[in-house]
């Protein structure tokens, strides 16, 4: 095996903790000696040992003179855990191959500098594009102080997400719905508008074995969320309701009494979505899955807040000018204003097609 193969293994094992390390990045580490992997490790959860520490603990004395492959620059500061660079130097590692520099200002090349000054060979940039894709959520959060936003919808061939009577279960196939629960599992937050709550009364939880329920965020300008709705009654996940300053105080008090958190986001008729995202970021929320209706989808897109889109297209035609569509609102006036996905891909999932891509050109947050 060569350097690239060892780094691909580090990238692969880093995904073992997908959705579990927020607000930290996904990191994998592989220790190689005499051309063979002798130890591996990955970061499992914020506040626990980093990938390098797990790998070095496994390697023990064999780490002396070995090469460490790591998907992100080793940390050089005291956070919830001690600096990894100190342990790497103490272990006797001879060479460190890293996929990319850590954009966190607390690190940002300092880890490499400390290693070099201690006589450790350092190489940076191997499979950097793949490493950036792996940590697109962390990279946006650490550089822009905003969560990474993924918008998901399931529609018919003619773009409908429900019939004219409002029936929507189920447009997509079982395999697609299972993938959606995977998306919920790996995101910190699932966000919908009040229209979805009133129309469907969803639980917004993850139906996967050992799945993680995301925090539920309801965009509800006037605090209309019913007190007996599932997002209020089901305590298996936190619920946050975003309202405006004009929302009736008695309704806010009633919602708070049910144990939900209220965020006041703006003084106009509608919730200011940028303010909402800023407030969520301050709570160390790094990723959001938007699963609302056409209005909230358009509002998020029009505000430039969406980073990535997953569109599940079922081989069905629903029709009807009054049937609900995936993106509503006023729409874009000119075709030149229409959003064109970058790095666009398509794949078959069961009976459906999954189309995905990035809204912004700089999807790797370089």
XYZ file of C-alpha atoms in Angstrom:
366
model
C 0.000 0.000 0.000
C 1.073 3.609 -0.611
C 0.446 6.941 1.129
C -2.828 7.523 -0.699
C -4.259 4.166 0.324
C -3.381 4.745 3.965
C -5.007 8.183 3.874
C -8.135 6.743 2.274
C -8.354 4.332 5.191
C -8.072 7.253 7.615
C -10.875 9.075 5.750
C -13.011 5.934 5.786
C -12.794 5.295 9.508
C -13.378 8.980 10.313
C -16.970 8.525 9.058
C -17.613 5.971 11.809
C -18.590 8.895 14.019
C -20.645 10.822 11.451
C -23.174 12.997 13.248
C -21.621 12.348 16.669
C -18.672 14.766 16.988
C -20.382 18.176 16.712
C -19.096 20.840 17.141
C -15.797 19.042 16.485
C -14.673 17.715 13.084
C -14.621 14.126 11.883
C -11.046 12.838 12.117
C -9.440 9.496 11.353
C -5.857 8.425 12.115
C -3.802 5.437 10.951
C -0.370 4.357 12.247
C 1.793 2.566 9.680
C 5.109 0.780 10.187
C 7.105 -1.227 7.666
C 4.329 -0.738 5.123
C 1.593 -2.199 7.332
C -1.204 -0.672 9.391
C -0.537 -1.374 13.060
C -3.196 0.856 14.637
C -6.247 2.978 13.814
C -8.420 5.450 15.639
C -11.137 8.004 15.082
C -12.649 10.840 17.066
C -15.889 9.583 18.574
C -17.485 12.503 20.404
C -16.682 16.050 21.509
C -14.857 16.026 24.830
C -13.397 12.543 24.305
C -9.887 11.627 23.056
C -9.037 12.606 19.509
C -8.348 10.165 16.671
C -4.565 10.395 17.066
C -4.741 9.438 20.742
C -6.876 6.355 20.058
C -4.458 5.238 17.330
C -1.347 5.849 19.426
C -2.847 4.036 22.416
C -3.426 1.031 20.174
C 0.073 1.202 18.685
C 1.858 1.501 22.024
C 5.644 1.136 21.768
C 5.337 0.174 18.089
C 4.596 3.821 17.270
C 8.298 4.669 17.571
C 9.673 5.321 14.073
C 6.243 4.870 12.445
C 4.208 7.145 10.165
C 0.940 8.691 11.294
C -1.698 9.429 8.643
C -4.361 11.851 9.848
C -7.228 13.557 8.010
C -6.815 16.910 9.791
C -3.927 18.793 11.377
C -3.294 17.539 14.940
C -4.445 20.025 17.576
C -1.905 22.132 19.433
C -4.054 23.758 22.130
C -5.764 22.764 25.351
C -9.503 22.454 24.799
C -11.666 19.768 26.316
C -8.667 17.466 25.819
C -4.866 18.029 25.862
C -2.923 18.839 22.648
C -2.399 15.868 20.333
C 0.967 17.154 19.080
C 2.563 16.570 22.482
C 1.505 12.925 22.502
C 2.656 12.426 18.895
C 6.123 13.740 19.750
C 6.329 11.658 22.938
C 5.324 8.501 21.057
C 8.327 8.684 18.750
C 6.336 9.016 15.525
C 8.852 9.813 12.765
C 6.546 11.177 10.055
C 3.098 12.764 9.969
C 1.061 12.889 6.751
C -1.996 15.142 7.071
C -4.729 15.728 4.513
C -5.263 19.382 5.395
C -4.560 22.254 7.737
C -7.087 22.931 10.488
C -8.845 26.271 9.752
C -9.582 26.726 13.455
C -7.646 29.879 14.457
C -6.529 28.076 17.613
C -4.590 25.623 15.412
C -4.201 26.907 11.810
C -0.717 25.528 11.122
C 0.642 25.763 14.655
C 0.354 22.002 15.110
C 2.528 21.389 12.056
C 5.062 23.957 13.255
C 5.413 22.302 16.671
C 5.890 18.882 15.078
C 8.537 20.169 12.658
C 10.413 21.929 15.456
C 10.507 18.618 17.320
C 12.119 16.887 14.348
C 9.006 15.153 12.999
C 8.676 15.036 9.204
C 5.416 16.681 8.118
C 3.617 16.424 4.783
C 0.327 18.232 4.112
C -2.261 18.115 1.330
C -2.718 14.428 0.477
C -6.361 13.893 -0.607
C -7.202 17.370 0.644
C -10.365 17.697 -1.466
C -11.762 14.473 0.028
C -10.862 15.648 3.524
C -12.654 18.948 2.959
C -15.740 17.143 1.705
C -15.646 14.941 4.803
C -15.673 17.997 7.061
C -17.771 20.446 5.046
C -20.004 20.991 8.093
C -17.105 21.785 10.431
C -15.338 23.947 7.846
C -18.340 26.195 7.341
C -19.071 26.429 11.047
C -15.507 27.295 12.046
C -14.958 29.837 9.241
C -18.392 31.490 8.913
C -19.829 30.912 12.406
C -23.004 29.505 10.836
C -24.452 25.991 10.597
C -24.157 23.996 7.362
C -27.683 23.827 5.901
C -28.980 20.880 3.879
C -32.399 21.138 2.244
C -34.224 17.889 1.512
C -37.484 17.188 -0.272
C -39.272 14.304 -1.978
C -41.378 15.086 -5.019
C -43.098 13.562 -8.015
C -41.720 13.878 -11.539
C -43.730 17.076 -11.929
C -42.330 18.613 -8.742
C -45.274 18.040 -6.412
C -44.763 17.223 -2.734
C -48.466 16.653 -2.034
C -51.780 16.329 -3.873
C -54.265 19.212 -4.024
C -55.990 17.686 -0.970
C -52.705 17.750 0.980
C -51.937 14.016 0.902
C -48.169 13.400 0.879
C -47.573 9.986 2.474
C -45.845 8.470 0.721
C -44.485 9.972 -2.477
C -41.011 8.478 -2.072
C -40.186 4.792 -1.661
C -39.174 3.002 1.537
C -35.468 3.058 0.654
C -35.560 6.839 0.187
C -37.325 7.324 3.499
C -34.691 5.230 5.232
C -31.991 7.465 3.759
C -33.851 10.520 5.074
C -33.721 9.057 8.571
C -29.975 8.666 8.072
C -29.823 12.388 7.227
C -31.733 13.189 10.405
C -29.347 10.999 12.365
C -26.221 12.861 11.178
C -27.567 16.420 11.536
C -27.791 18.431 14.741
C -31.149 19.981 13.861
C -34.205 19.244 11.744
C -36.007 22.446 10.761
C -39.558 22.848 9.468
C -42.087 25.624 9.145
C -45.303 25.881 11.126
C -47.245 24.867 8.014
C -45.717 21.397 8.115
C -46.563 20.999 11.802
C -50.183 22.058 11.250
C -50.673 19.950 8.117
C -48.834 16.725 9.035
C -48.297 16.775 12.824
C -44.916 15.027 12.399
C -42.735 13.648 15.186
C -39.502 14.720 13.429
C -37.515 11.907 15.012
C -35.097 9.300 13.654
C -36.515 5.824 13.157
C -33.204 3.994 13.030
C -31.769 1.413 15.421
C -29.310 3.376 17.591
C -30.282 6.508 15.668
C -29.874 9.971 17.162
C -32.840 12.310 17.313
C -31.938 15.805 16.106
C -33.108 18.935 17.874
C -36.429 20.033 16.364
C -36.645 23.665 15.264
C -40.035 25.058 14.244
C -40.191 28.370 12.363
C -43.431 29.747 13.794
C -43.655 33.538 13.564
C -46.867 33.859 15.592
C -46.394 30.960 18.041
C -49.214 28.870 16.558
C -47.705 25.454 17.362
C -50.514 23.379 18.953
C -49.795 22.377 22.523
C -50.976 18.830 21.779
C -48.831 18.390 18.653
C -46.258 15.591 18.517
C -43.301 17.984 18.568
C -44.606 19.209 21.920
C -45.723 15.922 23.427
C -42.779 13.747 22.359
C -39.934 14.440 24.784
C -37.418 12.157 23.057
C -35.898 15.241 21.407
C -35.513 18.923 22.264
C -37.842 21.383 20.564
C -36.974 24.997 19.778
C -39.604 27.353 18.378
C -38.509 30.485 16.521
C -40.968 33.370 16.738
C -40.993 37.098 16.063
C -41.171 39.870 18.626
C -44.827 40.305 17.695
C -45.875 36.775 18.700
C -48.580 36.848 21.429
C -46.958 36.690 24.850
C -49.634 34.369 26.242
C -48.920 31.823 23.495
C -45.186 32.056 24.146
C -45.771 31.478 27.866
C -47.930 28.418 27.129
C -45.263 26.941 24.858
C -42.526 27.565 27.413
C -44.645 25.857 30.068
C -44.495 22.719 27.920
C -40.703 22.704 28.122
C -39.738 24.091 24.716
C -37.177 26.820 24.114
C -38.340 30.018 22.439
C -36.035 32.088 20.236
C -37.155 35.563 19.220
C -35.741 36.161 15.757
C -36.687 39.502 14.279
C -39.300 42.177 14.717
C -41.112 41.879 11.377
C -44.007 39.606 10.421
C -41.706 36.719 9.519
C -38.871 35.075 11.423
C -35.485 36.401 10.312
C -33.838 33.159 9.244
C -30.305 34.572 9.313
C -30.767 35.645 12.931
C -32.158 32.194 13.713
C -29.097 30.489 12.254
C -26.787 32.842 14.153
C -28.532 32.025 17.427
C -28.348 28.303 16.723
C -24.622 28.599 15.935
C -24.045 30.228 19.323
C -25.509 27.043 20.811
C -22.814 25.050 18.949
C -25.305 23.717 16.421
C -23.260 23.035 13.305
C -25.670 21.312 10.895
C -29.314 21.752 9.935
C -31.574 19.553 7.825
C -34.481 21.553 6.380
C -37.527 19.345 5.791
C -40.243 21.952 5.640
C -42.767 22.833 2.994
C -42.396 24.892 -0.169
C -42.611 28.266 1.589
C -39.783 27.682 4.076
C -37.725 26.096 1.278
C -38.045 29.218 -0.862
C -37.340 31.517 2.071
C -34.144 29.640 2.914
C -33.018 29.589 -0.715
C -33.911 33.229 -1.352
C -31.965 34.239 1.763
C -28.868 32.399 0.506
C -28.754 30.170 3.580
C -28.813 26.732 1.919
C -25.544 24.927 1.222
C -26.633 21.536 -0.108
C -29.764 19.953 -1.591
C -31.038 16.384 -1.623
C -34.019 15.905 -3.973
C -35.736 12.514 -4.021
C -37.678 12.192 -7.283
C -40.357 9.495 -7.462
C -41.579 8.108 -10.809
C -45.080 9.491 -10.255
C -47.097 12.311 -11.791
C -49.528 14.082 -9.465
C -50.562 17.155 -11.434
C -52.891 19.914 -10.311
C -52.214 23.644 -10.241
C -53.226 23.683 -6.575
C -51.008 20.767 -5.586
C -48.117 21.717 -3.342
C -44.671 22.079 -4.890
C -41.229 21.623 -3.397
C -40.351 25.324 -3.635
C -43.141 27.892 -3.493
C -43.108 31.533 -2.401
C -43.064 34.179 -5.103
C -40.305 32.369 -6.970
C -37.520 33.885 -9.048
C -38.523 36.339 -11.750
C -35.782 35.508 -14.254
C -34.138 32.272 -15.275
C -30.791 33.924 -14.668
C -31.759 34.110 -10.989
C -32.618 30.410 -10.782
C -30.406 28.284 -8.560
C -28.189 25.840 -10.441
C -26.627 23.081 -8.389
C -22.860 22.651 -8.424
C -21.064 19.298 -8.170
C -24.384 17.752 -9.187
C -24.790 13.959 -8.814
C -27.599 11.449 -9.332
C -28.136 7.910 -8.111
C -30.888 5.333 -7.927
C -32.473 4.589 -4.552
C -35.116 1.893 -4.780
C -37.728 3.142 -7.220
C -36.597 6.769 -6.856
C -33.758 8.915 -8.064
C -31.722 10.971 -5.611
C -30.405 14.200 -7.094
C -27.938 16.126 -4.965
C -25.586 19.049 -5.238
C -24.303 22.263 -3.722
C -25.965 25.651 -3.956
C -22.743 27.608 -3.541
C -19.728 27.462 -5.826
C -17.206 27.175 -3.024
C -18.710 23.992 -1.624
C -15.432 22.882 -0.046
C -15.077 26.080 1.978
C -11.477 26.680 0.946
